[in-house]
Structure formats: C-alpha cells, structure tokens
C-alpha cells in the first residue's frame, strides 16, 4: 500500500505552507495532493505557487495530484477549476461533477466528495478516465468489500487519518462566529490552524468549523485496520494534514505498513499526536464519532 | 421557454392525503417516493407502495397535475440492484419524471427507459453549469434542482449557460449544507441522507426533562437545551445550540424556514422553470396551506410581475407553519452567508 498526503484543508500562512511542504518533500509519502479544496477566498498560494510546489515535490520523487475545490459556486470558481484541468503536467483530483466534464477522456482521480457508493457509478467513472477513486468517508469496510469485488481497472484510496471532512456550505461558519460576513471575513481562518472546535453544551468536542467546511472534532484513525485494508485490496491510504506532528503521523503509518510497528502500538502512539480523541466508527459500519476498534483511545 | 412553462409549483406528497391536498390547492406537480430507502425522506408511516402511487397518479392526472418520483438516495454497495427495481417500477407506473442523484442509476434509467424524463435531485449536488450540462450530455437529464447554496446572481449564471430547466427551492426547512455532500447525520447516528434517506433520524432522538431544562439528544449527543419559556424544535443536528470559544449560540444555523416569495419576479425574469416546496414529512394540512399561498402568489406574479409584492397575509400564513415560526431568504440573499 502507498501513502498519500491529502490537501491541507485549513488556511495556513504562505510561509508556513511552504515550510510544511519542504518537510513533506523529505517525508516517506508516495503521493501528495495539493491545492485549495475548501474556500475560494483562500489565496496565500495561487495556482503558479501550487505548480511550483508540485514541481519541487515531483523532483523529490512524489507523485503529485492537484485537487479541485469541492463546492463550485461562481464563475471565478469555475475559472480556477478550468486552469487546473487545462494544465497537463500533473494529474487532477476531481471533487465536483463539473470537474469531471473538464477531465473526461484523460486520466484523473475521482475525489472523496464525488459520492461513489456503488459499482455502476464506479464503472461510469472508470469509463470517463478515472485511474483511482477515493472512498466517501462515511463508507465502511463491508460496503468497500462489495465495491472492491466489482472494481474496474483502477486504484482505491481510503481516507485513513485526520479530522473527517463531513460537510460543505455556502455559509462560512468561521466568519459567522466572528460576526463577519463571508465576503468580508478578514481571513480569520488564518488564526485557526486546525479549525475552530465546536463543543456541545456539555463540553464534548463535537465538530470543527473550518470556514465553509464542517469537520469532525475527533480524529479518524484506521492505523489499527491496515491489515484489513490491505486484504481488501486498498492501494492508497490518505493522511490528512494537521498543524502539528504530521511528519510523525506519516512515519508511524509507514512503519505500520512496513510491518515494523504493531497496529495497536501504532494507534497508541498516534493518539498522543492528535488534536482530539480518535474515532473509527464509520469503518465498522456505525456512527462516525464512535471508537469501535483500536484507535488508541486515551 | 414559454412563460407559461415557468414557475411551476412543485409540491411535496408524503402520503396520498397530502398528494390530494397539494393537487386540490393548486400544485402543478407533486413529488413522492416509495416506502423504502430509495428516497431521501425515508420516514416511517410516509411514502407510497405501488398501489398507492397508482391511485395518486390517477388522482393528479384527472386534475391536470403531474407526478414526479424521487429515487434520490445513493444506491448502496450491498444491494444497489434494489434501486434498478425502483426505476423499473417507476417506468411501469408511468410517472412524469424520476428525480435521481446517482450517476450509475441515471445510466441504468437512460439505457433502459429512453423515454423516461430524468430530473437531477438536489442530492446530486450540482451547483454549477459545467456539472449540470455534464448530466445532460451523459444521461439526458432535462431538469436540475439546485442546492440551497447559490446567490440569485449565481443562479442566473447557471441559467445563462445551460439549457437544462432549473428548479429552485421556494419554501420549507432550510438545509444549510450542500445537499448530497453532508455526512453530519451519519457521523452522529450512522444514517445519512445519502446512505439511508434520513437526516437526524427520529428513532435516535431522545427528550429529557432535567434540572437545567428540556434537553434534546441525538444518539446521546446533546443538540439543544430549552428554557421553560422556549419552544423546542426538532433536533436537526445542524440547528442546535453549541459552544465555540466559550460562546453558546446557533453556531451553524437557527431553526428557520426558507421563504422566497419576495424573489418570485426575479426568478420569473431569469427563467426559473419551477419552484419546489419542501416537506414530504409534513401533514396534509401543511401541504394544503402552503400550496394555496404559493398558487395565488405565482399567479399574481405571472399576471403582473412589475406590480407584484409578497402580501403580508401570505407571509403570515407561511410563517405560522414555518420551522421556528421565522423565515429567511437563505443563500439567495448574500448577507445570509
């Protein structure tokens, strides 16, 4: 199995992003997804910057994929998506049906926001040119097994570590929290490295507000399931960047995949590096927030 | 599009009495679903078996109304053929259109029933003309229901660049997230609109009187707590009160309904084909009341768009049945964002 680093879902300052990817160039991941998936107002890096980063990472031996924004609302969103589709140097991950129209007929990655739940839809994507698909986060191992048995010639990627990207909205919940309008958000996401945690009125960490995206507060972690994932024929595990310890997370997954670290021990080591408690309920067919397996609970 | 084909009134029919209430009160079209997880309002006691659907179709046709069938969940991996069976049933019933979200299912419908009219469900998450035109090219989809996330100017851009008819939500509970791209419900309960056709399923809801007030929980997670003088709403998880940085508020959205009566002339001018009323889970009395107001408003708008204004008595009548007894223009109106 290969390791992929998903796109950075938060809004980090420019230098921080550049430093982060410099570190990633030396980290043991095989695939790196780049680009802004969440919000069109996030401009610390623009397309030429992303392309330069992509070249840098490719030179370091990484397979680079450029991700499209998940929610496309305006003509300027479409323009950015077309620019990604028009360049042919790097593979593109389609996160919206509109991107499929632009990419059809050439190799692409079908991203996690495309809603692939069944074999006929997977076959349709393969026919359009998808070489890899990313399982929706709410899908479990049993459903994945059904899909894998009928999978066309393509790779399967599973979101295996990080806060779960659960929803997108036109509304910016970070701006709302600060009593600002979305159009005048003053880029307050820059102050929240890992998003703003939303607690229940009993103080339970529940969700994370990340601009227009809503994430889980708990950190999805499938490291204890790597043998199951391998047995199911999963080709790639996606790790989602967090503001701290991403390099350690990558190394622990690498060691677990290479059999140098027992999965349960790896889960325990990972739990200490998480911004919140672990969860893995989706994988076991239940509510996502539950810890049903060995996520290394504290 | 001729103007008499614009602003069709599309009403919800969760049951045969609701269907009749919609038709009798002026709906041009009603939409319904089968009694299983093939539709996104899979609530117990709601929806249609084949015999009920047949009777509903006859009732609507006799009165000049059309019937759409929503098959707008995503076929699940273990039993995806069940959704093919639902398409077969819909074609045999002779519905006027099926409302779909899943591309694999659209492929099946287009290949096997080329005369069956396909509408793209709001659950299909198409928010731009590239996506909508792709569904048209791939499967012959001829109408799309837009998620409630675009401003009116963005809706106009879609209309300008697409030949696909556009149906917009006019009234009903406001979904804050892009439909079809929200897993919040399954995160808490294991069931979501995409997988099971439900959001915040009722069987997971618990009400509890405590010393701190009435509490609503969804699968154990505290969604809201009400003081004695507050009206308690259904605990849809994105409309609860939560804490962010120590501040307690409706962090995602207040319980409120979308109401676009005021925008009808703009929607007519832009060429919007149809207005959708949400609420297959609501009572026949609700459907009757809402259909009646919208029929009168749409007719008034078409008769004299320049002189049209949403009348206060219409708005009051709708607010009485609205979630939280209040309404919003939602994303159509930019400041909402």
Coordinates of C-alpha atoms in Angstrom, one line a residue:
Chain A
X1 CA 0.0 0.0 0.0
X2 CA 1.1 3.5 -0.8
X3 CA 0.7 6.6 1.5
X4 CA -0.8 9.8 0.3
X5 CA -0.9 13.1 2.0
X6 CA -4.3 14.8 1.3
X7 CA -4.7 18.5 0.6
X8 CA -4.2 20.9 3.5
X9 CA -7.8 21.7 4.5
X10 CA -7.0 24.7 6.7
X11 CA -5.9 28.2 5.9
X12 CA -2.2 28.5 6.8
X13 CA 0.0 31.5 6.1
X14 CA 2.1 31.3 3.0
X15 CA 5.5 30.7 4.6
X16 CA 4.0 28.0 6.8
X17 CA 2.6 26.2 3.8
X18 CA 6.0 26.4 2.0
X19 CA 7.9 25.2 5.1
X20 CA 5.3 22.4 5.6
X21 CA 5.8 21.1 2.0
X22 CA 9.6 21.4 2.3
X23 CA 9.3 19.0 5.2
X24 CA 6.9 16.7 3.2
X25 CA 9.5 16.5 0.3
X26 CA 11.7 14.5 2.7
X27 CA 8.9 12.5 4.3
X28 CA 8.0 8.9 3.4
X29 CA 4.8 9.6 1.5
X30 CA 4.3 8.4 -2.1
X31 CA 1.6 10.8 -3.3
X32 CA 0.9 14.4 -2.4
X33 CA -2.4 16.2 -3.1
X34 CA -2.0 20.0 -3.5
X35 CA -4.4 22.9 -3.8
X36 CA -7.3 24.6 -2.2
X37 CA -10.3 22.4 -1.7
X38 CA -12.4 24.3 0.8
X39 CA -12.7 28.1 0.1
X40 CA -12.2 30.3 -2.9
X41 CA -11.2 33.2 -0.7
X42 CA -8.0 31.5 0.5
X43 CA -5.2 32.9 -1.6
X44 CA -2.0 32.6 0.3
X45 CA -0.9 30.4 -2.5
X46 CA -2.2 30.8 -6.0
X47 CA -2.0 28.4 -9.0
X48 CA 1.5 29.4 -10.1
X49 CA 2.7 28.8 -6.5
X50 CA 0.9 25.4 -6.3
X51 CA 2.5 24.4 -9.6
X52 CA 6.0 25.4 -8.4
X53 CA 5.4 23.4 -5.3
X54 CA 4.2 20.5 -7.4
X55 CA 7.5 20.6 -9.4
X56 CA 9.5 20.7 -6.2
X57 CA 7.7 17.7 -4.8
X58 CA 7.9 15.8 -8.1
X59 CA 11.7 16.4 -8.1
X60 CA 11.7 14.8 -4.7
X61 CA 10.1 11.7 -6.1
X62 CA 6.5 12.3 -5.1
X63 CA 3.5 11.6 -7.4
X64 CA 1.7 15.0 -7.3
X65 CA -2.0 15.4 -7.8
X66 CA -3.8 18.8 -8.0
X67 CA -7.2 18.8 -6.2
X68 CA -10.2 20.9 -7.3
X69 CA -12.4 22.8 -5.0
X70 CA -15.3 20.7 -3.7
X71 CA -18.0 23.3 -3.9
X72 CA -18.1 25.4 -7.1
X73 CA -20.4 28.4 -6.9
X74 CA -19.2 31.3 -9.0
X75 CA -17.7 31.9 -12.4
X76 CA -14.4 32.6 -10.7
X77 CA -14.5 29.2 -9.0
X78 CA -15.0 27.7 -12.5
X79 CA -12.1 29.6 -13.9
X80 CA -9.8 28.2 -11.3
X81 CA -11.1 24.7 -12.0
X82 CA -10.6 25.1 -15.7
X83 CA -7.0 26.3 -15.2
X84 CA -6.3 23.1 -13.2
X85 CA -7.9 21.0 -15.9
X86 CA -6.1 22.8 -18.7
X87 CA -2.6 22.0 -17.4
X88 CA -1.4 18.6 -18.4
X89 CA 1.7 18.3 -16.4
X90 CA 0.0 16.9 -13.2
X91 CA -2.9 14.6 -12.6
X92 CA -6.0 16.3 -11.2
X93 CA -8.4 15.1 -8.5
X94 CA -12.0 15.9 -9.4
X95 CA -14.1 16.9 -6.4
X96 CA -17.1 18.1 -8.3
X97 CA -19.1 16.8 -11.2
X98 CA -18.2 19.9 -13.2
X99 CA -14.5 18.9 -13.0
X100 CA -15.5 15.5 -14.4
X101 CA -16.8 17.3 -17.6
X102 CA -13.4 19.1 -18.0
X103 CA -11.3 16.0 -17.3
X104 CA -13.3 13.3 -19.1
X105 CA -11.2 11.3 -21.6
X106 CA -7.9 11.6 -19.7
X107 CA -6.5 10.0 -16.5
X108 CA -7.8 11.6 -13.3
X109 CA -8.5 10.8 -9.7
X110 CA -12.2 10.7 -8.5
X111 CA -12.0 12.6 -5.2
X112 CA -13.8 11.8 -1.9
X113 CA -16.5 14.4 -2.5
X114 CA -18.0 12.8 -5.6
X115 CA -20.3 10.3 -3.8
X116 CA -19.3 6.9 -5.2
X117 CA -21.4 4.4 -3.3
X118 CA -22.0 1.6 -5.8
X119 CA -20.3 -0.4 -8.6
X120 CA -22.3 1.1 -11.6
X121 CA -21.2 4.6 -10.6
X122 CA -17.6 3.4 -10.2
X123 CA -17.7 1.8 -13.6
X124 CA -19.1 5.1 -15.1
X125 CA -16.1 7.0 -13.6
X126 CA -13.7 4.4 -14.9
X127 CA -15.2 4.9 -18.4
X128 CA -14.6 8.6 -18.1
X129 CA -10.9 8.0 -17.3
X130 CA -10.6 7.7 -13.5
X131 CA -7.5 5.8 -12.6
X132 CA -8.1 6.0 -8.9
X133 CA -11.1 6.7 -6.7
X134 CA -11.3 7.9 -3.1
X135 CA -13.9 6.2 -0.9
X136 CA -16.6 8.5 0.7
X137 CA -15.6 9.0 4.3
X138 CA -19.0 7.6 5.6
X139 CA -18.5 4.3 3.9
X140 CA -17.4 1.2 6.0
X141 CA -15.3 -1.9 5.4
X142 CA -18.3 -4.1 4.4
X143 CA -19.5 -1.7 1.7
X144 CA -16.0 -1.3 0.5
X145 CA -15.7 -5.0 0.2
X146 CA -18.7 -5.1 -2.2
X147 CA -17.2 -2.4 -4.3
X148 CA -13.7 -3.9 -4.4
X149 CA -15.1 -7.2 -5.7
X150 CA -16.6 -5.4 -8.7
X151 CA -14.0 -2.8 -9.1
X152 CA -12.9 -1.9 -12.7
X153 CA -9.2 -1.4 -13.5
X154 CA -8.4 1.4 -11.1
X155 CA -6.9 2.0 -7.7
X156 CA -8.7 2.5 -4.4
X157 CA -7.8 5.2 -1.9
X158 CA -9.2 5.4 1.7
X159 CA -9.2 8.4 4.0
X160 CA -7.3 6.8 6.9
X161 CA -6.2 9.6 9.2
X162 CA -7.4 13.0 10.1
X163 CA -10.4 15.1 11.1
X164 CA -13.2 13.9 8.8
X165 CA -14.4 16.3 6.1
X166 CA -18.1 16.0 6.8
X167 CA -20.0 18.8 5.0
X168 CA -19.7 21.9 2.9
X169 CA -21.9 25.0 2.9
X170 CA -22.3 28.4 1.2
X171 CA -22.2 29.9 4.6
X172 CA -18.8 30.5 6.3
X173 CA -19.2 29.4 9.9
X174 CA -15.9 30.9 10.9
X175 CA -17.0 34.3 9.7
X176 CA -20.3 33.8 11.4
X177 CA -18.5 33.0 14.7
X178 CA -16.7 36.3 14.4
X179 CA -19.9 38.2 13.4
X180 CA -18.4 38.9 10.0
X181 CA -20.0 38.4 6.6
X182 CA -18.4 35.9 4.3
X183 CA -17.5 38.5 1.7
X184 CA -15.6 40.4 4.4
X185 CA -14.3 37.5 6.5
X186 CA -10.9 39.2 7.2
X187 CA -9.4 35.8 6.6
X188 CA -10.0 34.8 10.2
X189 CA -9.4 31.2 9.3
X190 CA -5.7 32.2 9.3
X191 CA -5.9 32.3 13.1
X192 CA -7.3 28.7 13.5
X193 CA -4.5 26.3 12.5
X194 CA -6.8 23.2 12.9
X195 CA -10.2 25.0 12.7
X196 CA -12.5 26.1 15.5
X197 CA -13.8 23.4 17.8
X198 CA -17.5 23.3 18.4
X199 CA -18.4 21.8 21.7
X200 CA -21.8 20.6 22.9
X201 CA -23.2 22.4 25.9
X202 CA -21.8 19.6 28.0
X203 CA -18.3 20.4 26.8
X204 CA -17.9 17.5 24.5
X205 CA -15.7 18.3 21.5
X206 CA -18.1 17.6 18.6
X207 CA -17.4 19.3 15.3
X208 CA -14.8 21.7 13.8
X209 CA -15.7 24.8 11.9
X210 CA -13.3 25.3 9.1
X211 CA -14.7 28.2 7.1
X212 CA -17.4 26.7 4.8
X213 CA -16.4 23.2 5.7
X214 CA -17.5 21.2 8.8
X215 CA -15.2 18.5 10.1
X216 CA -15.4 16.0 12.9
X217 CA -13.6 17.1 16.1
X218 CA -12.5 13.5 16.7
X219 CA -9.7 12.3 14.5
X220 CA -10.4 9.4 12.2
X221 CA -7.7 6.8 12.5
X222 CA -7.6 3.5 10.7
X223 CA -4.0 2.6 11.5
X224 CA -5.2 -0.4 13.5
X225 CA -7.0 -1.7 10.4
X226 CA -4.1 -1.7 8.0
X227 CA -4.2 -5.4 7.6
X228 CA -7.9 -5.3 6.8
X229 CA -7.3 -2.5 4.3
X230 CA -4.6 -4.5 2.6
X231 CA -6.7 -7.6 2.5
X232 CA -9.5 -5.6 0.8
X233 CA -7.1 -4.6 -1.9
X234 CA -6.9 -0.9 -0.9
X235 CA -4.0 0.7 -2.8
X236 CA -3.5 4.0 -1.1
X237 CA -4.1 5.4 2.4
X238 CA -4.8 9.1 2.7
X239 CA -3.5 11.0 5.7
X240 CA -5.0 14.5 6.2
X241 CA -2.5 17.2 7.3
X242 CA -2.8 18.8 10.7
X243 CA -0.9 21.7 12.1
X244 CA 1.4 19.7 14.3
X245 CA 3.1 16.3 14.1
X246 CA 2.1 15.5 10.5
X247 CA 5.6 14.1 9.9
X248 CA 5.3 11.8 12.9
X249 CA 1.9 10.6 11.8
X250 CA 3.4 9.8 8.4
X251 CA 6.3 7.9 9.9
X252 CA 4.1 5.9 12.2
X253 CA 1.8 4.8 9.3
X254 CA 4.9 4.0 7.2
X255 CA 6.2 1.8 10.0
X256 CA 2.9 0.1 10.4
X257 CA 2.6 -0.6 6.7
X258 CA 6.1 -2.0 6.6
X259 CA 5.4 -4.3 9.5
X260 CA 7.9 -2.6 11.8
X261 CA 5.3 -1.5 14.2
X262 CA 2.3 -3.4 15.5
X263 CA -1.0 -1.7 14.6
X264 CA -2.3 -1.4 18.1
X265 CA 1.0 0.1 19.3
X266 CA 0.9 2.4 16.4
X267 CA -2.6 3.5 17.3
X268 CA -1.5 4.2 20.9
X269 CA 1.5 6.3 19.7
X270 CA -0.7 8.2 17.3
X271 CA -3.3 9.1 19.9
X272 CA -0.7 11.2 21.7
X273 CA -0.2 13.2 18.5
X274 CA -3.9 14.0 17.8
X275 CA -5.6 17.4 18.3
X276 CA -8.6 15.5 19.8
X277 CA -9.8 11.9 20.6
X278 CA -9.7 9.2 18.0
X279 CA -12.7 7.7 16.2
X280 CA -13.2 4.9 13.6
X281 CA -16.9 4.2 13.7
X282 CA -17.5 4.6 10.0
X283 CA -15.1 1.8 9.2
X284 CA -17.0 -0.5 11.5
X285 CA -20.4 0.4 9.9
X286 CA -21.6 2.6 12.7
X287 CA -21.8 6.3 13.6
X288 CA -18.6 8.0 12.6
X289 CA -17.9 9.5 16.0
X290 CA -17.6 6.2 17.8
X291 CA -14.4 4.5 18.6
X292 CA -15.2 0.9 17.8
X293 CA -11.8 -0.7 17.1
X294 CA -8.3 0.0 18.3
X295 CA -8.0 3.7 17.6
X296 CA -5.6 4.2 20.5
X297 CA -8.2 5.7 22.9
X298 CA -6.9 7.7 25.7
Chain B
X1 CA -39.1 28.5 -22.6
X2 CA -42.6 29.9 -22.9
X3 CA -43.6 31.9 -19.9
X4 CA -46.5 29.6 -19.0
X5 CA -43.9 26.9 -18.6
X6 CA -42.1 28.9 -16.0
X7 CA -42.5 28.9 -12.2
X8 CA -44.4 25.6 -12.0
X9 CA -45.4 24.9 -8.4
X10 CA -43.9 21.6 -7.3
X11 CA -45.4 20.3 -4.0
X12 CA -44.4 17.5 -1.6
X13 CA -46.6 14.4 -1.2
X14 CA -45.5 12.2 1.7
X15 CA -48.9 10.4 1.6
X16 CA -52.0 10.1 -0.5
X17 CA -53.9 12.6 1.6
X18 CA -51.0 15.1 1.2
X19 CA -51.0 14.5 -2.6
X20 CA -54.7 15.2 -2.8
X21 CA -54.2 18.3 -0.6
X22 CA -51.5 19.6 -2.9
X23 CA -53.4 18.9 -6.1
X24 CA -56.6 20.4 -4.8
X25 CA -54.8 23.6 -3.7
X26 CA -53.1 24.3 -7.0
X27 CA -49.9 22.3 -7.4
X28 CA -48.8 21.9 -11.0
X29 CA -46.7 18.9 -10.0
X30 CA -46.3 16.7 -6.9
X31 CA -43.3 14.6 -6.0
X32 CA -43.4 11.4 -4.0
X33 CA -41.2 8.5 -3.1
X34 CA -41.5 4.7 -2.5
X35 CA -41.8 3.4 1.0
X36 CA -38.1 2.4 1.4
X37 CA -34.6 3.8 1.4
X38 CA -34.6 4.6 -2.3
X39 CA -35.8 8.1 -1.4
X40 CA -34.3 10.8 0.8
X41 CA -37.4 11.2 3.1
X42 CA -37.5 7.6 4.3
X43 CA -39.6 8.2 7.4
X44 CA -41.9 5.6 8.9
X45 CA -45.5 6.0 8.0
X46 CA -44.7 8.0 4.9
X47 CA -44.5 7.4 1.2
X48 CA -46.1 5.1 -1.3
X49 CA -46.4 1.5 -2.3
X50 CA -47.2 0.7 -6.0
X51 CA -50.9 0.7 -5.4
X52 CA -50.9 4.0 -3.6
X53 CA -48.7 5.5 -6.2
X54 CA -51.1 4.3 -9.0
X55 CA -54.0 5.9 -7.2
X56 CA -52.1 9.1 -6.6
X57 CA -51.1 9.4 -10.3
X58 CA -54.7 8.8 -11.4
X59 CA -55.9 11.5 -8.9
X60 CA -53.3 14.0 -10.1
X61 CA -53.8 13.3 -13.8
X62 CA -57.5 13.6 -13.7
X63 CA -57.0 17.2 -12.3
X64 CA -54.2 18.2 -14.8
X65 CA -51.3 17.8 -12.4
X66 CA -48.1 15.8 -13.0
X67 CA -46.3 13.3 -10.7
X68 CA -42.5 13.1 -10.2
X69 CA -41.0 10.2 -8.3
X70 CA -37.9 10.8 -6.2
X71 CA -35.3 8.0 -6.2
X72 CA -32.7 10.3 -4.8
X73 CA -30.6 8.3 -2.4
X74 CA -27.4 6.7 -3.5
X75 CA -27.7 3.0 -4.2
X76 CA -25.7 1.3 -1.6
X77 CA -22.9 -1.2 -2.4
X78 CA -24.6 -4.4 -1.0
X79 CA -28.0 -4.0 -2.7
X80 CA -27.7 -1.5 -5.4
X81 CA -29.9 -3.6 -7.7
X82 CA -32.8 -2.6 -5.5
X83 CA -32.6 0.9 -7.0
X84 CA -32.8 -0.6 -10.5
X85 CA -36.0 -2.3 -9.4
X86 CA -37.4 1.1 -8.3
X87 CA -36.6 2.6 -11.7
X88 CA -38.4 -0.4 -13.4
X89 CA -41.4 0.2 -11.1
X90 CA -41.4 4.0 -11.8
X91 CA -41.4 3.3 -15.6
X92 CA -44.2 0.8 -15.3
X93 CA -46.3 3.3 -13.3
X94 CA -45.8 5.9 -16.0
X95 CA -44.6 8.7 -13.7
X96 CA -43.9 12.0 -15.5
X97 CA -40.3 12.1 -14.3
X98 CA -37.9 10.4 -11.9
X99 CA -35.7 12.6 -9.7
X100 CA -32.2 11.0 -9.4
X101 CA -28.9 11.8 -7.7
X102 CA -26.7 8.8 -8.6
X103 CA -24.9 8.7 -12.0
X104 CA -24.9 4.9 -12.0
X105 CA -28.7 4.9 -11.6
X106 CA -29.1 7.6 -14.3
X107 CA -27.1 5.3 -16.7
X108 CA -29.5 2.5 -16.0
X109 CA -32.6 4.7 -16.5
X110 CA -31.2 6.3 -19.7
X111 CA -30.2 2.9 -21.2
X112 CA -33.4 1.0 -20.3
X113 CA -36.1 3.7 -20.5
X114 CA -35.0 6.3 -23.0
X115 CA -38.4 8.0 -22.8
X116 CA -38.4 8.4 -19.1
X117 CA -37.8 12.0 -18.1
X118 CA -34.8 12.4 -15.7
X119 CA -34.5 15.2 -13.2
X120 CA -31.4 15.8 -11.2
X121 CA -32.1 15.8 -7.5
X122 CA -30.8 18.4 -5.1
X123 CA -29.0 15.4 -3.6
X124 CA -26.9 15.3 -6.8
X125 CA -25.1 18.4 -5.5
X126 CA -24.8 20.2 -8.9
X127 CA -24.1 23.8 -8.1
X128 CA -22.6 25.0 -11.5
X129 CA -23.4 24.8 -15.2
X130 CA -20.4 22.6 -16.0
X131 CA -21.9 19.9 -13.7
X132 CA -25.4 20.3 -14.8
X133 CA -24.5 20.3 -18.5
X134 CA -22.5 17.1 -18.0
X135 CA -25.5 15.3 -16.5
X136 CA -27.4 16.5 -19.6
X137 CA -24.8 15.2 -22.0
X138 CA -24.2 11.9 -20.2
X139 CA -27.7 10.9 -19.4
X140 CA -30.2 13.4 -21.0
X141 CA -31.1 15.0 -17.7
X142 CA -33.6 17.8 -18.5
X143 CA -34.1 19.5 -15.2
X144 CA -31.9 20.1 -12.2
X145 CA -32.9 21.1 -8.6
X146 CA -30.2 23.4 -7.3
X147 CA -28.8 23.0 -3.7
X148 CA -29.7 25.9 -1.5
X149 CA -26.2 27.4 -1.5
X150 CA -26.2 29.8 -4.5
X151 CA -27.0 33.5 -4.5
X152 CA -29.6 34.7 -7.0
X153 CA -26.8 36.1 -9.2
X154 CA -25.1 32.7 -9.2
X155 CA -28.4 31.0 -10.1
X156 CA -28.7 33.4 -13.1
X157 CA -25.2 32.4 -14.3
X158 CA -26.3 28.8 -14.3
X159 CA -29.4 29.6 -16.3
X160 CA -27.4 31.6 -18.8
X161 CA -25.0 28.8 -19.5
X162 CA -27.3 25.8 -19.6
X163 CA -30.4 24.6 -21.5
X164 CA -31.4 22.3 -18.6
X165 CA -34.5 23.5 -16.8
X166 CA -33.8 24.8 -13.3
X167 CA -36.0 24.1 -10.3
X168 CA -35.4 26.2 -7.1
X169 CA -36.4 25.7 -3.5
X170 CA -39.1 28.2 -2.6
X171 CA -40.2 27.2 0.9
X172 CA -39.6 24.8 3.7
X173 CA -36.9 23.7 6.2
X174 CA -33.6 25.2 5.3
X175 CA -30.8 22.8 4.6
X176 CA -27.6 24.7 5.4
X177 CA -25.1 22.3 3.9
X178 CA -24.8 21.4 0.2
X179 CA -27.3 18.6 -0.1
X180 CA -25.6 15.3 -1.1
X181 CA -22.4 16.4 0.5
X182 CA -23.3 16.3 4.2
X183 CA -22.3 13.4 6.4
X184 CA -23.1 15.1 9.7
X185 CA -26.1 12.8 10.3
X186 CA -24.2 9.6 9.8
X187 CA -21.4 11.0 11.9
X188 CA -23.7 11.0 14.9
X189 CA -26.2 8.3 14.1
X190 CA -24.7 6.0 11.4
X191 CA -27.5 7.1 8.9
X192 CA -27.4 9.9 6.5
X193 CA -29.5 11.2 3.6
X194 CA -27.0 9.7 1.1
X195 CA -27.0 6.2 2.6
X196 CA -30.4 5.7 4.3
X197 CA -32.5 8.6 3.1
X198 CA -32.7 10.3 6.6
X199 CA -31.1 13.2 8.4
X200 CA -31.2 13.1 12.2
X201 CA -33.4 10.0 12.3
X202 CA -36.4 10.2 14.8
X203 CA -35.6 6.8 16.3
X204 CA -32.3 8.3 17.6
X205 CA -34.0 11.3 19.2
X206 CA -34.4 11.5 23.0
X207 CA -36.2 14.2 25.0
X208 CA -35.3 14.5 28.7
X209 CA -36.6 16.9 31.4
X210 CA -33.7 17.9 33.6
X211 CA -33.0 20.5 36.3
X212 CA -31.3 22.6 33.5
X213 CA -34.2 22.4 31.2
X214 CA -35.6 20.2 28.5
X215 CA -32.8 18.5 26.6
X216 CA -32.9 17.1 23.1
X217 CA -30.3 14.4 22.3
X218 CA -29.5 12.7 19.0
X219 CA -27.9 9.3 19.7
X220 CA -26.7 10.6 23.0
X221 CA -25.2 13.9 21.7
X222 CA -26.7 17.0 23.3
X223 CA -28.2 19.0 20.5
X224 CA -30.1 21.7 22.5
X225 CA -31.4 22.6 25.9
X226 CA -34.5 24.7 26.3
X227 CA -35.6 27.1 29.0
X228 CA -39.2 26.9 30.3
X229 CA -40.3 29.8 28.0
X230 CA -38.7 28.5 24.8
X231 CA -40.4 26.4 22.1
X232 CA -38.5 23.2 21.5
X233 CA -37.7 22.4 17.9
X234 CA -36.9 19.1 16.2
X235 CA -33.2 18.3 17.0
X236 CA -31.8 18.5 13.5
X237 CA -28.2 18.4 14.4
X238 CA -27.0 21.5 12.5
X239 CA -29.7 23.6 14.1
X240 CA -28.8 23.0 17.7
X241 CA -27.0 25.4 20.1
X242 CA -23.4 24.7 20.7
X243 CA -20.3 26.4 22.2
X244 CA -17.4 27.9 20.3
X245 CA -14.7 29.7 22.2
X246 CA -17.0 29.7 25.2
X247 CA -19.9 31.4 23.4
X248 CA -23.2 29.4 23.2
X249 CA -25.3 30.1 20.1
X250 CA -26.7 28.5 17.0
X251 CA -23.2 28.1 15.6
X252 CA -24.4 26.6 12.3
X253 CA -28.0 27.8 11.7
X254 CA -31.1 28.9 13.6
X255 CA -34.2 26.8 13.3
X256 CA -35.8 28.7 10.4
X257 CA -37.5 28.2 7.1
X258 CA -36.6 29.3 3.6
X259 CA -39.2 31.6 2.1
X260 CA -38.6 33.1 -1.3
X261 CA -42.0 34.7 -2.0
X262 CA -40.3 38.1 -2.3
X263 CA -38.0 36.8 -5.1
X264 CA -40.6 35.5 -7.5
X265 CA -40.4 38.3 -10.1
X266 CA -36.6 37.9 -10.3
X267 CA -37.0 34.1 -10.6
X268 CA -39.6 34.6 -13.4
X269 CA -37.4 37.1 -15.3
X270 CA -34.4 34.8 -15.1
X271 CA -36.3 31.8 -16.5
X272 CA -36.6 29.5 -13.5
X273 CA -38.7 26.6 -14.5
X274 CA -40.2 25.5 -11.2
X275 CA -40.4 26.3 -7.5
X276 CA -40.1 23.4 -5.2
X277 CA -41.8 23.3 -1.8
X278 CA -40.0 21.1 0.8
X279 CA -41.8 18.9 3.3
X280 CA -42.8 15.4 2.4
X281 CA -42.6 14.7 6.1
X282 CA -45.3 17.4 6.9
X283 CA -49.0 16.9 7.3
X284 CA -51.7 17.2 4.5
X285 CA -52.9 20.4 6.3
X286 CA -49.5 21.9 6.0
X287 CA -49.2 21.0 2.3
X288 CA -52.7 22.4 1.6
X289 CA -51.9 25.7 3.3
X290 CA -48.5 26.2 1.6
X291 CA -49.8 25.2 -1.8
X292 CA -52.7 27.6 -1.5
X293 CA -50.5 30.6 -0.7
X294 CA -47.9 29.8 -3.4
X295 CA -50.6 29.2 -6.1
X296 CA -52.0 32.6 -5.5
X297 CA -48.6 34.3 -5.3
X298 CA -47.2 32.6 -8.5
X299 CA -50.4 33.5 -10.4
X300 CA -50.2 37.1 -9.2
X301 CA -46.5 37.3 -10.2
X302 CA -47.1 35.9 -13.7
X303 CA -50.1 38.3 -14.2
X304 CA -48.2 41.4 -13.3
X305 CA -44.5 40.9 -12.4
X306 CA -43.9 44.7 -12.1
X307 CA -46.7 45.2 -9.7
X308 CA -46.1 42.1 -7.7
X309 CA -45.3 42.2 -4.0
X310 CA -45.4 39.4 -1.4
X311 CA -48.6 40.2 0.6
X312 CA -48.2 40.4 4.4
X313 CA -51.1 37.9 4.8
X314 CA -49.3 35.4 2.6
X315 CA -46.1 35.8 4.6
X316 CA -48.0 35.5 7.9
X317 CA -49.8 32.3 6.7
X318 CA -46.5 30.7 5.8
X319 CA -44.7 31.8 9.0
X320 CA -47.4 30.1 11.0
X321 CA -46.3 26.7 9.5
X322 CA -42.6 27.6 9.3
X323 CA -39.9 25.9 11.3
X324 CA -39.2 28.2 14.3
X325 CA -42.1 30.5 13.0
X326 CA -39.5 32.5 11.2
X327 CA -38.1 32.7 7.7
X328 CA -35.0 33.7 5.7
X329 CA -34.0 34.2 2.1
X330 CA -31.1 31.9 2.7
X331 CA -28.2 31.9 0.3
X332 CA -30.2 33.6 -2.4
X333 CA -29.6 36.7 -0.3
X334 CA -25.9 37.3 0.0
X335 CA -25.8 38.7 3.6
X336 CA -27.0 35.3 4.9
X337 CA -23.6 33.8 4.0

